[in-house]
Amino acid sequence: MKEYKIIKQTGTAVKSQQNFEDLVNSYAKMDWRVINMFTHRGILKALIERDKREEE
């Protein structure tokens, strides 16, 4: 089973691209992977997924 999340670009225009890249990379370290990227109302968003972890 998979779980999904939508993350979005935040911050000022100057720093937002680097901040979004850092955000995506931080999720990648937690085994999330980007499966789609899109723009909605001028904001870059990414749909990410990973295998659902068993509850402890």
GROMACS .gro file of N, CA and C in nm:
model
  168
    1MET      N    1   0.084  -0.117   0.000
    1MET     CA    2   0.000   0.000   0.000
    1MET      C    3   0.089   0.124   0.000
    2LYS      N    4   0.044   0.228  -0.067
    2LYS     CA    5   0.118   0.354  -0.076
    2LYS      C    6   0.046   0.462   0.004
    3GLU      N    7   0.122   0.564   0.042
    3GLU     CA    8   0.061   0.685   0.098
    3GLU      C    9   0.110   0.802   0.015
    4TYR      N   10   0.028   0.907   0.007
    4TYR     CA   11   0.054   1.020  -0.080
    4TYR      C   12   0.044   1.150  -0.002
    5LYS      N   13   0.113   1.251  -0.053
    5LYS     CA   14   0.113   1.382   0.010
    5LYS      C   15   0.136   1.485  -0.100
    6ILE      N   16   0.077   1.602  -0.086
    6ILE     CA   17   0.105   1.714  -0.176
    6ILE      C   18   0.182   1.817  -0.097
    7ILE      N   19   0.299   1.856  -0.150
    7ILE     CA   20   0.378   1.961  -0.087
    7ILE      C   21   0.382   2.081  -0.180
    8LYS      N   22   0.400   2.200  -0.125
    8LYS     CA   23   0.397   2.319  -0.209
    8LYS      C   24   0.515   2.411  -0.182
    9GLN      N   25   0.545   2.489  -0.282
    9GLN     CA   26   0.651   2.589  -0.276
    9GLN      C   27   0.604   2.704  -0.188
   10THR      N   28   0.693   2.750  -0.100
   10THR     CA   29   0.659   2.862  -0.013
   10THR      C   30   0.774   2.962  -0.012
   11GLY      N   31   0.753   3.073   0.049
   11GLY     CA   32   0.860   3.172   0.064
   11GLY      C   33   0.855   3.279  -0.043
   12THR      N   34   0.955   3.365  -0.041
   12THR     CA   35   0.963   3.474  -0.137
   12THR      C   36   1.008   3.422  -0.273
   13ALA      N   37   0.984   3.499  -0.376
   13ALA     CA   38   1.018   3.455  -0.512
   13ALA      C   39   1.167   3.427  -0.528
   14VAL      N   40   1.251   3.503  -0.461
   14VAL     CA   41   1.396   3.486  -0.475
   14VAL      C   42   1.443   3.354  -0.416
   15LYS      N   43   1.392   3.317  -0.300
   15LYS     CA   44   1.439   3.197  -0.231
   15LYS      C   45   1.348   3.076  -0.250
   16SER      N   46   1.232   3.093  -0.308
   16SER     CA   47   1.135   2.985  -0.310
   16SER      C   48   1.182   2.863  -0.388
   17GLN      N   49   1.254   2.881  -0.498
   17GLN     CA   50   1.300   2.765  -0.574
   17GLN      C   51   1.398   2.680  -0.493
   18GLN      N   52   1.495   2.743  -0.430
   18GLN     CA   53   1.592   2.668  -0.348
   18GLN      C   54   1.523   2.606  -0.227
   19ASN      N   55   1.433   2.679  -0.165
   19ASN     CA   56   1.360   2.625  -0.050
   19ASN      C   57   1.277   2.503  -0.090
   20PHE      N   58   1.213   2.510  -0.207
   20PHE     CA   59   1.132   2.397  -0.253
   20PHE      C   60   1.220   2.277  -0.284
   21GLU      N   61   1.334   2.301  -0.345
   21GLU     CA   62   1.429   2.193  -0.372
   21GLU      C   63   1.475   2.129  -0.241
   22ASP      N   64   1.506   2.211  -0.142
   22ASP     CA   65   1.546   2.160  -0.011
   22ASP      C   66   1.434   2.078   0.054
   23LEU      N   67   1.309   2.126   0.039
   23LEU     CA   68   1.194   2.054   0.094
   23LEU      C   69   1.179   1.917   0.028
   24VAL      N   70   1.188   1.913  -0.105
   24VAL     CA   71   1.177   1.785  -0.177
   24VAL      C   72   1.288   1.690  -0.133
   25ASN      N   73   1.409   1.742  -0.121
   25ASN     CA   74   1.521   1.658  -0.077
   25ASN      C   75   1.503   1.607   0.065
   26SER      N   76   1.444   1.688   0.152
   26SER     CA   77   1.422   1.642   0.290
   26SER      C   78   1.320   1.528   0.293
   27TYR      N   79   1.219   1.534   0.206
   27TYR     CA   80   1.124   1.423   0.198
   27TYR      C   81   1.189   1.300   0.135
   28ALA      N   82   1.278   1.320   0.040
   28ALA     CA   83   1.348   1.207  -0.022
   28ALA      C   84   1.427   1.128   0.082
   29LYS      N   85   1.483   1.196   0.179
   29LYS     CA   86   1.558   1.128   0.285
   29LYS      C   87   1.468   1.041   0.371
   30MET      N   88   1.336   1.069   0.367
   30MET     CA   89   1.239   0.989   0.442
   30MET      C   90   1.167   0.891   0.350
   31ASP      N   91   1.230   0.857   0.237
   31ASP     CA   92   1.181   0.758   0.141
   31ASP      C   93   1.061   0.802   0.057
   32TRP      N   94   1.031   0.932   0.054
   32TRP     CA   95   0.927   0.982  -0.036
   32TRP      C   96   0.989   1.003  -0.173
   33ARG      N   97   0.908   0.987  -0.280
   33ARG     CA   98   0.955   1.018  -0.414
   33ARG      C   99   0.849   1.099  -0.487
   34VAL      N  100   0.895   1.190  -0.570
   34VAL     CA  101   0.804   1.275  -0.647
   34VAL      C  102   0.747   1.192  -0.762
   35ILE      N  103   0.615   1.195  -0.777
   35ILE     CA  104   0.554   1.126  -0.890
   35ILE      C  105   0.490   1.223  -0.988
   36ASN      N  106   0.471   1.349  -0.946
   36ASN     CA  107   0.418   1.450  -1.037
   36ASN      C  108   0.444   1.588  -0.979
   37MET      N  109   0.471   1.684  -1.066
   37MET     CA  110   0.486   1.824  -1.025
   37MET      C  111   0.392   1.906  -1.113
   38PHE      N  112   0.334   2.009  -1.053
   38PHE     CA  113   0.241   2.094  -1.127
   38PHE      C  114   0.236   2.232  -1.064
   39THR      N  115   0.181   2.327  -1.139
   39THR     CA  116   0.164   2.463  -1.089
   39THR      C  117   0.015   2.489  -1.073
   40HIS      N  118  -0.022   2.541  -0.958
   40HIS     CA  119  -0.161   2.577  -0.932
   40HIS      C  120  -0.164   2.718  -0.877
   41ARG      N  121  -0.227   2.808  -0.951
   41ARG     CA  122  -0.235   2.949  -0.914
   41ARG      C  123  -0.097   3.009  -0.889
   42GLY      N  124  -0.002   2.969  -0.974
   42GLY     CA  125   0.133   3.024  -0.967
   42GLY      C  126   0.223   2.962  -0.861
   43ILE      N  127   0.174   2.862  -0.791
   43ILE     CA  128   0.253   2.796  -0.686
   43ILE      C  129   0.290   2.656  -0.734
   44LEU      N  130   0.419   2.625  -0.729
   44LEU     CA  131   0.467   2.494  -0.768
   44LEU      C  132   0.432   2.394  -0.659
   45LYS      N  133   0.376   2.280  -0.699
   45LYS     CA  134   0.338   2.175  -0.605
   45LYS      C  135   0.391   2.042  -0.656
   46ALA      N  136   0.407   1.947  -0.564
   46ALA     CA  137   0.453   1.814  -0.601
   46ALA      C  138   0.369   1.711  -0.529
   47LEU      N  139   0.332   1.607  -0.602
   47LEU     CA  140   0.266   1.492  -0.543
   47LEU      C  141   0.375   1.390  -0.515
   48ILE      N  142   0.384   1.349  -0.388
   48ILE     CA  143   0.489   1.255  -0.349
   48ILE      C  144   0.425   1.128  -0.292
   49GLU      N  145   0.500   1.018  -0.298
   49GLU     CA  146   0.449   0.891  -0.246
   49GLU      C  147   0.561   0.812  -0.180
   50ARG      N  148   0.520   0.720  -0.096
   50ARG     CA  149   0.611   0.621  -0.038
   50ARG      C  150   0.528   0.501   0.004
   51ASP      N  151   0.597   0.391   0.030
   51ASP     CA  152   0.528   0.275   0.083
   51ASP      C  153   0.480   0.308   0.224
   52LYS      N  154   0.355   0.276   0.250
   52LYS     CA  155   0.298   0.304   0.381
   52LYS      C  156   0.371   0.222   0.487
   53ARG      N  157   0.409   0.288   0.592
   53ARG     CA  158   0.481   0.222   0.701
   53ARG      C  159   0.384   0.159   0.797
   54GLU      N  160   0.425   0.046   0.853
   54GLU     CA  161   0.343  -0.022   0.953
   54GLU      C  162   0.339   0.063   1.080
   55GLU      N  163   0.222   0.070   1.140
   55GLU     CA  164   0.208   0.142   1.267
   55GLU      C  165   0.275   0.062   1.377
   56GLU      N  166   0.347   0.132   1.462
   56GLU     CA  167   0.417   0.065   1.572
   56GLU      C  168   0.333   0.060   1.696
   0.00000   0.00000   0.00000
